[in-house]
CSV table of C-alpha atoms and ligand atoms in Angstrom, one decimal:
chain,number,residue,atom,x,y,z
A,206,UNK,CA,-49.2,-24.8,12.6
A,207,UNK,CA,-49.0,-23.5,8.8
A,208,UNK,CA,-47.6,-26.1,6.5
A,209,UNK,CA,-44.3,-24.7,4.0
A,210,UNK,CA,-43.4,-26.8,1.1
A,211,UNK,CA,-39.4,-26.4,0.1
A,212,UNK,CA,-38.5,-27.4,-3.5
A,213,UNK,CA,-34.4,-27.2,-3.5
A,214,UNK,CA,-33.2,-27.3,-7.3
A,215,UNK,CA,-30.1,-29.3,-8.3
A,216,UNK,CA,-27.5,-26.4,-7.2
A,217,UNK,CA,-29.4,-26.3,-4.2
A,218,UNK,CA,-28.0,-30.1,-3.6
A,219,UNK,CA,-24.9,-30.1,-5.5
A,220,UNK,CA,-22.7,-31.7,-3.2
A,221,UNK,CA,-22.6,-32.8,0.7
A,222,UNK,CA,-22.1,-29.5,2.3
A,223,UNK,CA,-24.7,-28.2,0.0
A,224,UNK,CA,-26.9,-30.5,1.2
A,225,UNK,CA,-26.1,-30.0,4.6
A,226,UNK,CA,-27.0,-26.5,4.3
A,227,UNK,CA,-30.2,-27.0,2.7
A,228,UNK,CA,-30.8,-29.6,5.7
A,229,UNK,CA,-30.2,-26.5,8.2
A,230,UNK,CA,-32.6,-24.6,6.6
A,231,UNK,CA,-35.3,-27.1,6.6
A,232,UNK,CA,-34.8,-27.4,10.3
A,233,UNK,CA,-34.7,-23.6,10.8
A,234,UNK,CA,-38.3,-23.7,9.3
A,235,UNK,CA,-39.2,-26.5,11.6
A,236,UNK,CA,-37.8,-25.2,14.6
A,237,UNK,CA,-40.0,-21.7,13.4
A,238,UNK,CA,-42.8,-23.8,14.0
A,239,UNK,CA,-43.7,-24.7,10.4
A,240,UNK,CA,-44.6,-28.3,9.0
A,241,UNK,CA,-42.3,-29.0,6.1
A,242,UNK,CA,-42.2,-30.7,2.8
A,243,UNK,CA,-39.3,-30.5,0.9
A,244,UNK,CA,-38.8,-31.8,-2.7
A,245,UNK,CA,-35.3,-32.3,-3.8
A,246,UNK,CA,-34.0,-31.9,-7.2
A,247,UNK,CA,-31.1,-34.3,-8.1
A,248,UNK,CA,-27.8,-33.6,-7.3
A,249,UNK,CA,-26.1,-30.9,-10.1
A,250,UNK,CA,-25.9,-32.4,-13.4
A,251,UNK,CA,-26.5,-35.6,-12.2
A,252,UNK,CA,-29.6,-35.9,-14.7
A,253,UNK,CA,-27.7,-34.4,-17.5
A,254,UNK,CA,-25.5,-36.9,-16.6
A,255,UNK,CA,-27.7,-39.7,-16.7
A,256,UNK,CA,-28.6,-38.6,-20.1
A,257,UNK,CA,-25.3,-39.0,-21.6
A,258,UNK,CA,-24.6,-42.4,-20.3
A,259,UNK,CA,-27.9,-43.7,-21.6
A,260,UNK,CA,-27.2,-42.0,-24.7
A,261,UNK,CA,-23.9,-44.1,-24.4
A,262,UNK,CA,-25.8,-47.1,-25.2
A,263,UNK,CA,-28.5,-46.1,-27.3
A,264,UNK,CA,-29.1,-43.7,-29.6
A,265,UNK,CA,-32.8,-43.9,-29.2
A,266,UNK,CA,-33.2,-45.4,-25.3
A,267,UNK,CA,-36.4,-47.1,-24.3
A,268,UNK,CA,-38.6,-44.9,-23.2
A,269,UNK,CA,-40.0,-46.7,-20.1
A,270,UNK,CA,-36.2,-47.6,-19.0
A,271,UNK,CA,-34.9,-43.5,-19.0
A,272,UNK,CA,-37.6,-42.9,-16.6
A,273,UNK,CA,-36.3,-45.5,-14.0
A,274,UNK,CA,-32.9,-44.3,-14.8
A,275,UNK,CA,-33.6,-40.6,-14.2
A,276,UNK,CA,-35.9,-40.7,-11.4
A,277,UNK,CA,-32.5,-42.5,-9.5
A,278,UNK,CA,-31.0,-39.0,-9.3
A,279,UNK,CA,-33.8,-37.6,-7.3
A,280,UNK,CA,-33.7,-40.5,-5.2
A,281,UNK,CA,-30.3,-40.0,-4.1
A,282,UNK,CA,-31.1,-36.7,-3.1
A,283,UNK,CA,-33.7,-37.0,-1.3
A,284,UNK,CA,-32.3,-40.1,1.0
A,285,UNK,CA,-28.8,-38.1,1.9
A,286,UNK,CA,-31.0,-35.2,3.0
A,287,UNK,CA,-32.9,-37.0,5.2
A,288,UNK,CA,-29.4,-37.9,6.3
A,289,UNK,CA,-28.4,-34.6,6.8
A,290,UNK,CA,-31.7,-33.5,9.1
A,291,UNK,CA,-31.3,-36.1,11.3
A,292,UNK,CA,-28.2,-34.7,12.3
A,293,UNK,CA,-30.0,-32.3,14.1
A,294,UNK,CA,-31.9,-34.8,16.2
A,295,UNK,CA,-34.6,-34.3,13.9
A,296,UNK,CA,-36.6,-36.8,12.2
A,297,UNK,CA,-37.0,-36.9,8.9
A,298,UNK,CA,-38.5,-39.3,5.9
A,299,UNK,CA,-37.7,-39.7,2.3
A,300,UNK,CA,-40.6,-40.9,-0.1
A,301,UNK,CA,-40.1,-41.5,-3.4
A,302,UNK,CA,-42.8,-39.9,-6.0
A,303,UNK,CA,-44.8,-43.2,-6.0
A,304,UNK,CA,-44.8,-43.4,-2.0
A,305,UNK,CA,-45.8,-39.6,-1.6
A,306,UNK,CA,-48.9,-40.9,-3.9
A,307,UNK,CA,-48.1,-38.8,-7.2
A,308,UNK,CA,-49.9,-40.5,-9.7
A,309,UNK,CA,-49.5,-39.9,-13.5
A,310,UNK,CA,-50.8,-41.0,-17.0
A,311,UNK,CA,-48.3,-43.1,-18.5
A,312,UNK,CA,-46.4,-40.8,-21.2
A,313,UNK,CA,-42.6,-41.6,-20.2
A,314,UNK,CA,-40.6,-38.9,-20.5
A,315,UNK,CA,-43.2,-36.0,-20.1
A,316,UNK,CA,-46.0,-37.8,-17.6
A,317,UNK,CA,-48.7,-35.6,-16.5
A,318,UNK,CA,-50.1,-36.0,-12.8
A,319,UNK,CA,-53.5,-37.3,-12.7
A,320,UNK,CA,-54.0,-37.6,-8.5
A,321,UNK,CA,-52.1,-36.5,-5.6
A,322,UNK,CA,-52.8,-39.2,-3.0
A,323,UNK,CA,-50.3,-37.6,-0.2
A,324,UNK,CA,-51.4,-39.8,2.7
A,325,UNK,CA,-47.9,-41.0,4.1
A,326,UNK,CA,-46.6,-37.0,4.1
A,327,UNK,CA,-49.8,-36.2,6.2
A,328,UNK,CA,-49.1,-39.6,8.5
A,329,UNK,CA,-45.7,-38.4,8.7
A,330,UNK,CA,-46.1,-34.7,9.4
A,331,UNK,CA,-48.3,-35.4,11.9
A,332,UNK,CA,-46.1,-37.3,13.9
A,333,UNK,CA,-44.2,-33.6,13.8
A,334,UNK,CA,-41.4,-34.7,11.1
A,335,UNK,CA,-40.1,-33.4,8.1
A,336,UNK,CA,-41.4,-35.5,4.8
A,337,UNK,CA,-38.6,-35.0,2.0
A,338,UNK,CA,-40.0,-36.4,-1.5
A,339,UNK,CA,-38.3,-36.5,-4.5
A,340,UNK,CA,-39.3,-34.7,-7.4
A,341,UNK,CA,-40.0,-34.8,-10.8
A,342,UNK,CA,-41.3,-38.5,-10.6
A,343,UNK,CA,-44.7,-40.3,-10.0
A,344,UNK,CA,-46.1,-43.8,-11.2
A,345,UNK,CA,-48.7,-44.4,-13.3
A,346,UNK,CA,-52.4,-45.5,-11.8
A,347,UNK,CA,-52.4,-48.9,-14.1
A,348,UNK,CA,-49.2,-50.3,-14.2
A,349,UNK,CA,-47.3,-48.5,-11.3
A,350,UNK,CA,-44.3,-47.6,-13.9
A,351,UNK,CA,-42.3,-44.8,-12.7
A,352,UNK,CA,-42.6,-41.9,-14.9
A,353,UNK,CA,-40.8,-38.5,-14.8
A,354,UNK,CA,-42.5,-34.9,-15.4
A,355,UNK,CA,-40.1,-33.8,-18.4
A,356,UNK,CA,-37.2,-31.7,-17.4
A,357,UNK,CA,-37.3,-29.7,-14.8
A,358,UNK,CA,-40.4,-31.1,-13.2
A,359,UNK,CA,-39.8,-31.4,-9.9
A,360,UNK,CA,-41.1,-27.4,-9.4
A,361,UNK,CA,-44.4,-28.9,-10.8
A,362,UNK,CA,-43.9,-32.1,-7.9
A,363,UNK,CA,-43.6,-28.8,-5.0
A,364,UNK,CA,-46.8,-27.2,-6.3
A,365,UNK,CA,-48.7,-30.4,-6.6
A,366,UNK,CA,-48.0,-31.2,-3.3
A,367,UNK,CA,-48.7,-27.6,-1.8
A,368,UNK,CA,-51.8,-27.8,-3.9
A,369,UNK,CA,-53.1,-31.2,-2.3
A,370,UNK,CA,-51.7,-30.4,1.2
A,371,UNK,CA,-52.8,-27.2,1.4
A,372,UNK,CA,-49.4,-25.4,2.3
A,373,UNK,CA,-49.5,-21.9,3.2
A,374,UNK,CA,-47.0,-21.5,0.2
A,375,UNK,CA,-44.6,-23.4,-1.6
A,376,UNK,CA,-41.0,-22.2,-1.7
A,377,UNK,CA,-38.8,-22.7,-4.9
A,378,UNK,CA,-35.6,-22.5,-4.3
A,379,UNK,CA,-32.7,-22.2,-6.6
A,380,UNK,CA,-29.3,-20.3,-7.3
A,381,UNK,CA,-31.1,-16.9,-7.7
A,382,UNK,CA,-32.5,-14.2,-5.5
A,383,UNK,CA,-36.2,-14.6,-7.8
A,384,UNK,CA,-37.2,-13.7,-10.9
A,385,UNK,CA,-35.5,-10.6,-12.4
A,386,UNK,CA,-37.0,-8.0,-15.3
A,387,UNK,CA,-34.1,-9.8,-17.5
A,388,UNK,CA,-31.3,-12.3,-16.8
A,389,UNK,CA,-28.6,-10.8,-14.8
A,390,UNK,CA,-26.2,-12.6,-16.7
A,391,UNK,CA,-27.3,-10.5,-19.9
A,392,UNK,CA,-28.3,-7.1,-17.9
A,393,UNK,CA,-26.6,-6.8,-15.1
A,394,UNK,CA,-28.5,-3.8,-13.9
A,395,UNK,CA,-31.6,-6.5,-13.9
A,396,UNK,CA,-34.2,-5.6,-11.1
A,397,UNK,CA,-35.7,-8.2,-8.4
A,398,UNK,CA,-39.8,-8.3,-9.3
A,399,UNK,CA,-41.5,-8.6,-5.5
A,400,UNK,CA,-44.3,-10.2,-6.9
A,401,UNK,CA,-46.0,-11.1,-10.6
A,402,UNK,CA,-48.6,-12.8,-11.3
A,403,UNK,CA,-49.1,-16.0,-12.8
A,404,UNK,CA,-50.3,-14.8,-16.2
A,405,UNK,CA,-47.3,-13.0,-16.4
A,406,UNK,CA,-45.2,-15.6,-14.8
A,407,UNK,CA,-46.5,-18.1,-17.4
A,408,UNK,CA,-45.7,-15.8,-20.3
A,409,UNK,CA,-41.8,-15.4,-19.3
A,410,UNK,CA,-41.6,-18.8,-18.6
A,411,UNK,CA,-43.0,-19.7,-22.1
A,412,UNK,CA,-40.9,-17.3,-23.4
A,413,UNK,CA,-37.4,-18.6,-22.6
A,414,UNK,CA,-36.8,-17.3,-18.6
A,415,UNK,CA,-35.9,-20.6,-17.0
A,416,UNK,CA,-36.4,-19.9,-13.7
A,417,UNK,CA,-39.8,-22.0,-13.2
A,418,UNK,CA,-40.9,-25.0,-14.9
A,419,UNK,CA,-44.1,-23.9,-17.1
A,420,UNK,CA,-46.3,-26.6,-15.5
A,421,UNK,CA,-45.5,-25.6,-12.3
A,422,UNK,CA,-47.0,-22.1,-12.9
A,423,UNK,CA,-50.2,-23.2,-14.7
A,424,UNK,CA,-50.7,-26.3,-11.7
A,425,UNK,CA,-50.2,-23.2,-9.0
A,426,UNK,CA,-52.6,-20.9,-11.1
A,427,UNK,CA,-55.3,-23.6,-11.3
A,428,UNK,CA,-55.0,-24.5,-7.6
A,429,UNK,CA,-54.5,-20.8,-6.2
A,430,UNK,CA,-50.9,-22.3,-5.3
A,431,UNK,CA,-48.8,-19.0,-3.9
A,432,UNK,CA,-45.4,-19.7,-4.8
A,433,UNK,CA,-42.0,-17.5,-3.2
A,434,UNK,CA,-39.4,-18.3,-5.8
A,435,UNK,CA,-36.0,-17.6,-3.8
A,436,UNK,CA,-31.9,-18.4,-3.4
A,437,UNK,CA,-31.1,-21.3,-0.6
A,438,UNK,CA,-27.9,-19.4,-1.1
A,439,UNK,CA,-29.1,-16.5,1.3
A,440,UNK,CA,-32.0,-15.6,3.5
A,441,UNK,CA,-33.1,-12.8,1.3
A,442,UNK,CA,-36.5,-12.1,0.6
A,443,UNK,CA,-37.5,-13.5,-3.0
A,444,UNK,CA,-40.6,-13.3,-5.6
A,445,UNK,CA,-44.3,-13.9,-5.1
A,446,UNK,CA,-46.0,-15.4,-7.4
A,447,UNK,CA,-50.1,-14.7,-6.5
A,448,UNK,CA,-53.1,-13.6,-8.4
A,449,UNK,CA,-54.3,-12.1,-4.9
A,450,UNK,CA,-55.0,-8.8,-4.4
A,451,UNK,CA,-52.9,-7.1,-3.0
A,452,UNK,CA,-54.0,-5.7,0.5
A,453,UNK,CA,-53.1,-2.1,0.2
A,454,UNK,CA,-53.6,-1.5,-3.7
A,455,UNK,CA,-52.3,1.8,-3.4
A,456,UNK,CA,-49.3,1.5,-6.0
A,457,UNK,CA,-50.0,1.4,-9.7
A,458,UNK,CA,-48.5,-2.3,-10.6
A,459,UNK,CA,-45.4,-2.0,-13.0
A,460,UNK,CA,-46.7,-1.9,-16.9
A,461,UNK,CA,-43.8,-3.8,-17.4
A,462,UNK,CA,-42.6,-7.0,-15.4
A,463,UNK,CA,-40.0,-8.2,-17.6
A,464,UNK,CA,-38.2,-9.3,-20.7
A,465,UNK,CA,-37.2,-13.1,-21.7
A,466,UNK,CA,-35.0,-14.4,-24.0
A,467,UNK,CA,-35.1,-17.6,-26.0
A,468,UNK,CA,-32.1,-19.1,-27.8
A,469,UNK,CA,-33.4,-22.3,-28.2
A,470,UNK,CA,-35.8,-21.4,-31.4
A,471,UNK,CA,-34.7,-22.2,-35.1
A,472,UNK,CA,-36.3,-20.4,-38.1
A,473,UNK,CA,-37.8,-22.1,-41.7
A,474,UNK,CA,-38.6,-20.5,-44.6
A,475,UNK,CA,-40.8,-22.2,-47.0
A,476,UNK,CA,-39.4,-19.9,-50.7
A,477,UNK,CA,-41.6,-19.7,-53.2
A,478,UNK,CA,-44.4,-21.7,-52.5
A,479,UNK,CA,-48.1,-20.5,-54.8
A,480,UNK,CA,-50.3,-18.6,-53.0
A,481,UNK,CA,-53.3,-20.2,-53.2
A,482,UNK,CA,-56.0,-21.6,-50.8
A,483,UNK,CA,-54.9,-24.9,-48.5
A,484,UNK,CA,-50.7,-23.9,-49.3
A,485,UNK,CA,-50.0,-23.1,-45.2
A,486,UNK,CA,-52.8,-26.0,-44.4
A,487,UNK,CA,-50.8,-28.1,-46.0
A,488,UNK,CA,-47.4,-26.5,-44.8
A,489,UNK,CA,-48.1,-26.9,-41.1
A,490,UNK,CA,-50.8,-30.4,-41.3
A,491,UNK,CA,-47.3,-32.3,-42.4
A,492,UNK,CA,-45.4,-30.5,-39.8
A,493,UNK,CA,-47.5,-31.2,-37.0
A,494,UNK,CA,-47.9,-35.0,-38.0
A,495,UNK,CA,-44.1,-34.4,-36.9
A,496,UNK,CA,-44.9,-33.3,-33.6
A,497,UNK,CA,-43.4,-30.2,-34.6
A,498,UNK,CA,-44.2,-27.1,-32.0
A,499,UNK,CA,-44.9,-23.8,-33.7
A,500,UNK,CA,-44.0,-20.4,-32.2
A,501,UNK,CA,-44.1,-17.8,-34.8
A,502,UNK,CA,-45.7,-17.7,-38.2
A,503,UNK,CA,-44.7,-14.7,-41.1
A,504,UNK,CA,-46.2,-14.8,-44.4
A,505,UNK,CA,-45.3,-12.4,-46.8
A,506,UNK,CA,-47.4,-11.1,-49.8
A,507,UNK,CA,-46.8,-12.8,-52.6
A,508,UNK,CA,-45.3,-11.0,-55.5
A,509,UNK,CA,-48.1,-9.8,-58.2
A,510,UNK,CA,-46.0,-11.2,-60.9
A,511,UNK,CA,-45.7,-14.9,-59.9
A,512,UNK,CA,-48.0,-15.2,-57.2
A,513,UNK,CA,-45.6,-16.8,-55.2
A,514,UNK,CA,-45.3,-16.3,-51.1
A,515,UNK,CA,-42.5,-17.0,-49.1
A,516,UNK,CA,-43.5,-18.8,-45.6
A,517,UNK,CA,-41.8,-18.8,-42.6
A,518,UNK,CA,-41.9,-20.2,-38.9
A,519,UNK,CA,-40.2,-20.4,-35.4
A,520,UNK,CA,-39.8,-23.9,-33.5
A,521,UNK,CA,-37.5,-25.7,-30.8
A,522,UNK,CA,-34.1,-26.3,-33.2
A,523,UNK,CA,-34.4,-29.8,-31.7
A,524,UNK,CA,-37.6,-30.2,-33.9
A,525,UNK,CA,-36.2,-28.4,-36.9
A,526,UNK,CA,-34.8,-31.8,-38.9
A,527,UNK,CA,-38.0,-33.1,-38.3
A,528,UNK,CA,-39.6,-30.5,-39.8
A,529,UNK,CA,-37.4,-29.8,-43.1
A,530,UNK,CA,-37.9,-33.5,-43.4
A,531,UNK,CA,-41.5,-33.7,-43.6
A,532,UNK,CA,-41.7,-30.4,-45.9
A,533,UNK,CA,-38.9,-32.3,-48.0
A,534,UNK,CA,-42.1,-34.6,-48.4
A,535,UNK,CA,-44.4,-32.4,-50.0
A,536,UNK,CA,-42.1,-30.1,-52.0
A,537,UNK,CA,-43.7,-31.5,-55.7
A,538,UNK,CA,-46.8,-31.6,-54.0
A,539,UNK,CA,-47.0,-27.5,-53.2
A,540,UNK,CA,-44.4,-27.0,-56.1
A,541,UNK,CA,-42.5,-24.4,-53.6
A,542,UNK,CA,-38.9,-23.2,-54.9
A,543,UNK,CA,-36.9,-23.9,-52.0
A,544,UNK,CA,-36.6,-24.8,-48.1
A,545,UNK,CA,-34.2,-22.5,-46.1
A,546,UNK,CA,-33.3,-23.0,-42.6
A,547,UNK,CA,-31.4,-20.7,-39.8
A,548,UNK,CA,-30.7,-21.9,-36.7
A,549,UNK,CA,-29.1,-18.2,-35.7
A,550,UNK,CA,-31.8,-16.8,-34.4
A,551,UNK,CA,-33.0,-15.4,-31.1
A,552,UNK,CA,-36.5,-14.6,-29.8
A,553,UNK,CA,-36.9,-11.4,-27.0
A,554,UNK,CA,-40.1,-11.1,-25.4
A,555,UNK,CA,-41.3,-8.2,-23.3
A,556,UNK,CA,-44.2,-9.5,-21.0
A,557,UNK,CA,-46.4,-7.2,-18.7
A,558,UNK,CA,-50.1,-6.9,-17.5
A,559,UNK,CA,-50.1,-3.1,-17.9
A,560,UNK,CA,-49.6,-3.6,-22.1
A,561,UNK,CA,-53.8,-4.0,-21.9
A,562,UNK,CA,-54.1,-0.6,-20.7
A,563,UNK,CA,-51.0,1.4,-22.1
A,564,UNK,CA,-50.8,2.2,-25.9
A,565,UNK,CA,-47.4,2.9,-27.5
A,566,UNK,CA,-45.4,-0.2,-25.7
A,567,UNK,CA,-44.5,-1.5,-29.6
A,568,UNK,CA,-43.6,2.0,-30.7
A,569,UNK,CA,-41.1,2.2,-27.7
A,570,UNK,CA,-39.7,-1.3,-28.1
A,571,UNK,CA,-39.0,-1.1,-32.1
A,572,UNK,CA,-38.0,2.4,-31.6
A,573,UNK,CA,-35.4,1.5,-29.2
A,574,UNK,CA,-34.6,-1.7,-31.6
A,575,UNK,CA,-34.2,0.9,-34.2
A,576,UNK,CA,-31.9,2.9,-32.2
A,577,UNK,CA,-29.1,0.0,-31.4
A,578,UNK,CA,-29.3,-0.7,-34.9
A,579,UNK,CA,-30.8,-4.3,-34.3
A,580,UNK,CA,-33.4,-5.8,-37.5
A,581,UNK,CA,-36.6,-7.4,-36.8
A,582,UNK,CA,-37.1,-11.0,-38.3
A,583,UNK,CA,-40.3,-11.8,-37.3
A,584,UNK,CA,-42.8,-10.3,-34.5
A,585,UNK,CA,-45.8,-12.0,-32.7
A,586,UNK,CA,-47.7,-11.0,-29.9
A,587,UNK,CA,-50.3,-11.8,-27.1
A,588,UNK,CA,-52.6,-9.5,-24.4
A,589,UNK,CA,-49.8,-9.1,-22.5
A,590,UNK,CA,-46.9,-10.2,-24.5
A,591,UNK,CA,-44.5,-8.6,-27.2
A,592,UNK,CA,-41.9,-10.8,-29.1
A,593,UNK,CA,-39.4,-10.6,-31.3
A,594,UNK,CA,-37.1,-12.5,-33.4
A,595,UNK,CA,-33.6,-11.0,-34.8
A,596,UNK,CA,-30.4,-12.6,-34.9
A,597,UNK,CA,-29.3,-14.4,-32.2
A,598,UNK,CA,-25.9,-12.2,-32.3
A,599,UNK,CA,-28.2,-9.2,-31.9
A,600,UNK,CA,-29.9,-10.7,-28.9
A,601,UNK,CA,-28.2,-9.8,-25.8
A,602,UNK,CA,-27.8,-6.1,-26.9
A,603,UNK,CA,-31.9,-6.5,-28.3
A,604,UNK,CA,-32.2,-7.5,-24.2
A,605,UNK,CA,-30.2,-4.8,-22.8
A,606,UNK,CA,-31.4,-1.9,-25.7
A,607,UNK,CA,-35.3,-2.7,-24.0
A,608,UNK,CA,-34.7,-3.6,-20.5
A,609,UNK,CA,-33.5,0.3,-20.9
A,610,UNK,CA,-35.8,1.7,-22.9
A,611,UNK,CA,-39.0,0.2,-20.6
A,612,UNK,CA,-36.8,2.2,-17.6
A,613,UNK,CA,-36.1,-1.3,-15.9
A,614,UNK,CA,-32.7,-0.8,-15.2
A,615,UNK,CA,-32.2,-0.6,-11.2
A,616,UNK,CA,-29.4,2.0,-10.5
A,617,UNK,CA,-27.7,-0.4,-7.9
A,618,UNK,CA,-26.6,-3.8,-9.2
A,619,UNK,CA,-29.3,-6.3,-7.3
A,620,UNK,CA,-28.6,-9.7,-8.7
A,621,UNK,CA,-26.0,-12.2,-7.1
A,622,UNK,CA,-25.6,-15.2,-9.0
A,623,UNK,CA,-24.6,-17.8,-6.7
A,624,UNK,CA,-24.2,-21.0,-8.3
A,625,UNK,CA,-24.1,-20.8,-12.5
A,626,UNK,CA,-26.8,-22.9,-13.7
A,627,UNK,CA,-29.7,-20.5,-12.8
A,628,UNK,CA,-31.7,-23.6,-11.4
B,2034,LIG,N1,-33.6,-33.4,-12.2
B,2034,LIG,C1,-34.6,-33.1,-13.2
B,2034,LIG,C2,-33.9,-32.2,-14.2
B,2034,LIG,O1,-32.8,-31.9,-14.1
B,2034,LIG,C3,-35.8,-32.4,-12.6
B,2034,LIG,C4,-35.5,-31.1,-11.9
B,2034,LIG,O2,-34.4,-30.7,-11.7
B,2034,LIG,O3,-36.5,-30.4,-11.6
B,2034,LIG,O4,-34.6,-31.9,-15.2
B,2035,LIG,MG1,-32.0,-30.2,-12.7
């Protein structure tokens, strides 16, 4: 008997019959003659949701108390599909995270899992029924305070729980047939990947594709966790995630796996600040004080006449206030000329194992840049990774100018997007 854990995503769950269907898939497996754990997103937007209300009431809310509230929306899932299974005269158990033994430190918000103590799922799957726990939660070891995993988490919950349970492979669904060499919504002509690893799968993820939450892929790479990333919205075969071998290594993997996008990054340019030791020490010590996450960092050569240098740098837009504030801070200090900031900026990233071993990728990704007439802001790059900034009204055509140029372009439309939220 080989053990599958499930993870359904919140337009997985969206509403009853939704539910109902992911229930009938659950006992398909069963009735297959697989073990199942399934981890349950919660419902839609009902986190979002959750968000705003809280946000109703506070304009900075507790910490401690938005984890209670946001781990409720898991917990509704999970209960109502337990509901739904034992409709089919099948029994099945909801745990929360704390009853399926996910134990975490104690940073609200963003908690990091520290044990997997997964006793009651064993207890219950050997009695031959389904355990159905819901993600993105756990409770810390000292205080048993419910935490959550940061947005998104409860892909990281599914891999914990493979990891600790040993499951043959742990099954992400979502709206979306797997990962693709670019979002479909962008490039239509976007290609299915069979299977990636999870240095490459970390890279995209990093970079902006939202189809797997980044601790997810670094808990399933530490743990040797093989992950089949797939729609509940059809039976279709999805992606595998693996660093194993392939058995028969007789094709040449792909150079090229795929390109992300990232709107989410706002740039700041630090004008006419001296150019002299301890100016970008000082630059980025006050902006990580801030908590500030850096991406990209440009610094130009400063003119001969003034010896002055213009710096600038990437980060999440949320962090960007933050940011300007602290630099605000120190502007007599470094005697620079002026802070800029734009927020209209968009980040590509072309990720692939192959770029070790094949020269010329950056020639053929600026040239084809060059060719739809798109400017480069800023570029950064990584073993396996090229990136980009331009403007973020050049980014979709920057997408589909490279997805085309790398020869990534499937000549039959593959991608059917069946919910909206990509999740
Ligand atoms: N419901 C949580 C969120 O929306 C966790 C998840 O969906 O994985 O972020
Ligand atoms: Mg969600």
């Amino acid at each position: 008997m080989t053990l599958i854990v499930q993870k359904f995503g919140g337009s997985s769950v969206a509403d009853a019959e939704s539910i109902a269907r992911v229930a009938a898939r659950i006992v398909a497996t069963k009735k297959a003659g697989h073990d199942v754990v399934a981890v349950v997103s919660a419902m839609g937007d009902t986190t979002d949701d959750l968000v705003d209300l809280a946000g109703r009431l506070s304009s900075r809310p507790p910490t401690r108390e938005m984890d209670i509230l946001l781990t409720a929306g898991e917990r509704i899932s999970m209960a109502l599909l337990a509901i739904a299974i034992s409709e089919h005269g099948i029994e099945a158990k909801a745990f929360t995270g704390q009853q399926a033994g996910v134990v975490t430190d104690d940073t609200y918000g963003n908690a990091r899992i520290v044990e997997v103590t997964p006793q009651r799922l064993e207890n219950t799957l050997s009695h031959g029924h389904v355990a159905i726990v819901a993600g993105f939660q756990g409770v810390t070891a000292t205080t048993n305070d419910v935490t959550t995993l940061g947005r998104g988490g409860s892909d990281t919950t599914a891999v914990a729980l493979a990891a600790a349970l040993g499951a043959e492979v742990c099954e992400i669904y979502s709206d979306v047939d797997g990962l693709f060499t670019a979002d479909p919504r962008i490039v239509p002509s976007a290609r299915k990947v069979t299977r990636i690893t999870t240095e490459e799968t970390l890279e995209l993820a990093a970079h902006g594709a939202k189809i797997l939450h980044l601790r997810a892929v670094e808990y399933a790479r530490r743990y040797g966790v093989t992950l089949h990333v797939r729609s509940s919205f059809s039976t279709e075969q999805g992606t595998i995630v693996t660093d194993e071998e392939q058995e028969a290594e007789t094709m040449e993997a792909p150079i090229i796996s795929g390109v992300a996008h990232d709107r989410s990054q706002g740039k700041v340019t630090v004008i006419g600040a001296p150019d002299v030791p301890g100016t970008a020490a000082r630059i980025f010590e006050v902006v990580a004080a801030r908590g500030c996450n850096i991406d990209m960092i440009v610094q130009n050569v400063s003119a001969a006449e003034t010896g002055l240098t213009d710096v600038s740098f990437t980060l999440p837009e949320a962090e960007a206030a933050d940011a300007r504030e602290a630099l605000r801070g120190i502007r007599d200090e470094l005697g620079f000329a002026d802070l800029v900031y734009n927020e209209n900026v968009g980040k590509l990233s072309l990720v692939g194992a192959g770029m070790r071993s094949h020269p010329g990728v950056s020639a053929r990704l600026f040239g084809s840049l060059r060719d739809a007439g798109i400017n480069i802001e800023m570029i950064s790059t990584s073993e396996i990774r090229l990136s980009v900034i331009v403007r973020s009204d050049d980014l979709e055509n920057a997408v589909r100018a490279v997805h085309a140029a790398f020869g990534l372009d499937a000549d039959e439309v593959e991608a059917v997007v069946y919910g909206g939220t990509g999740r």
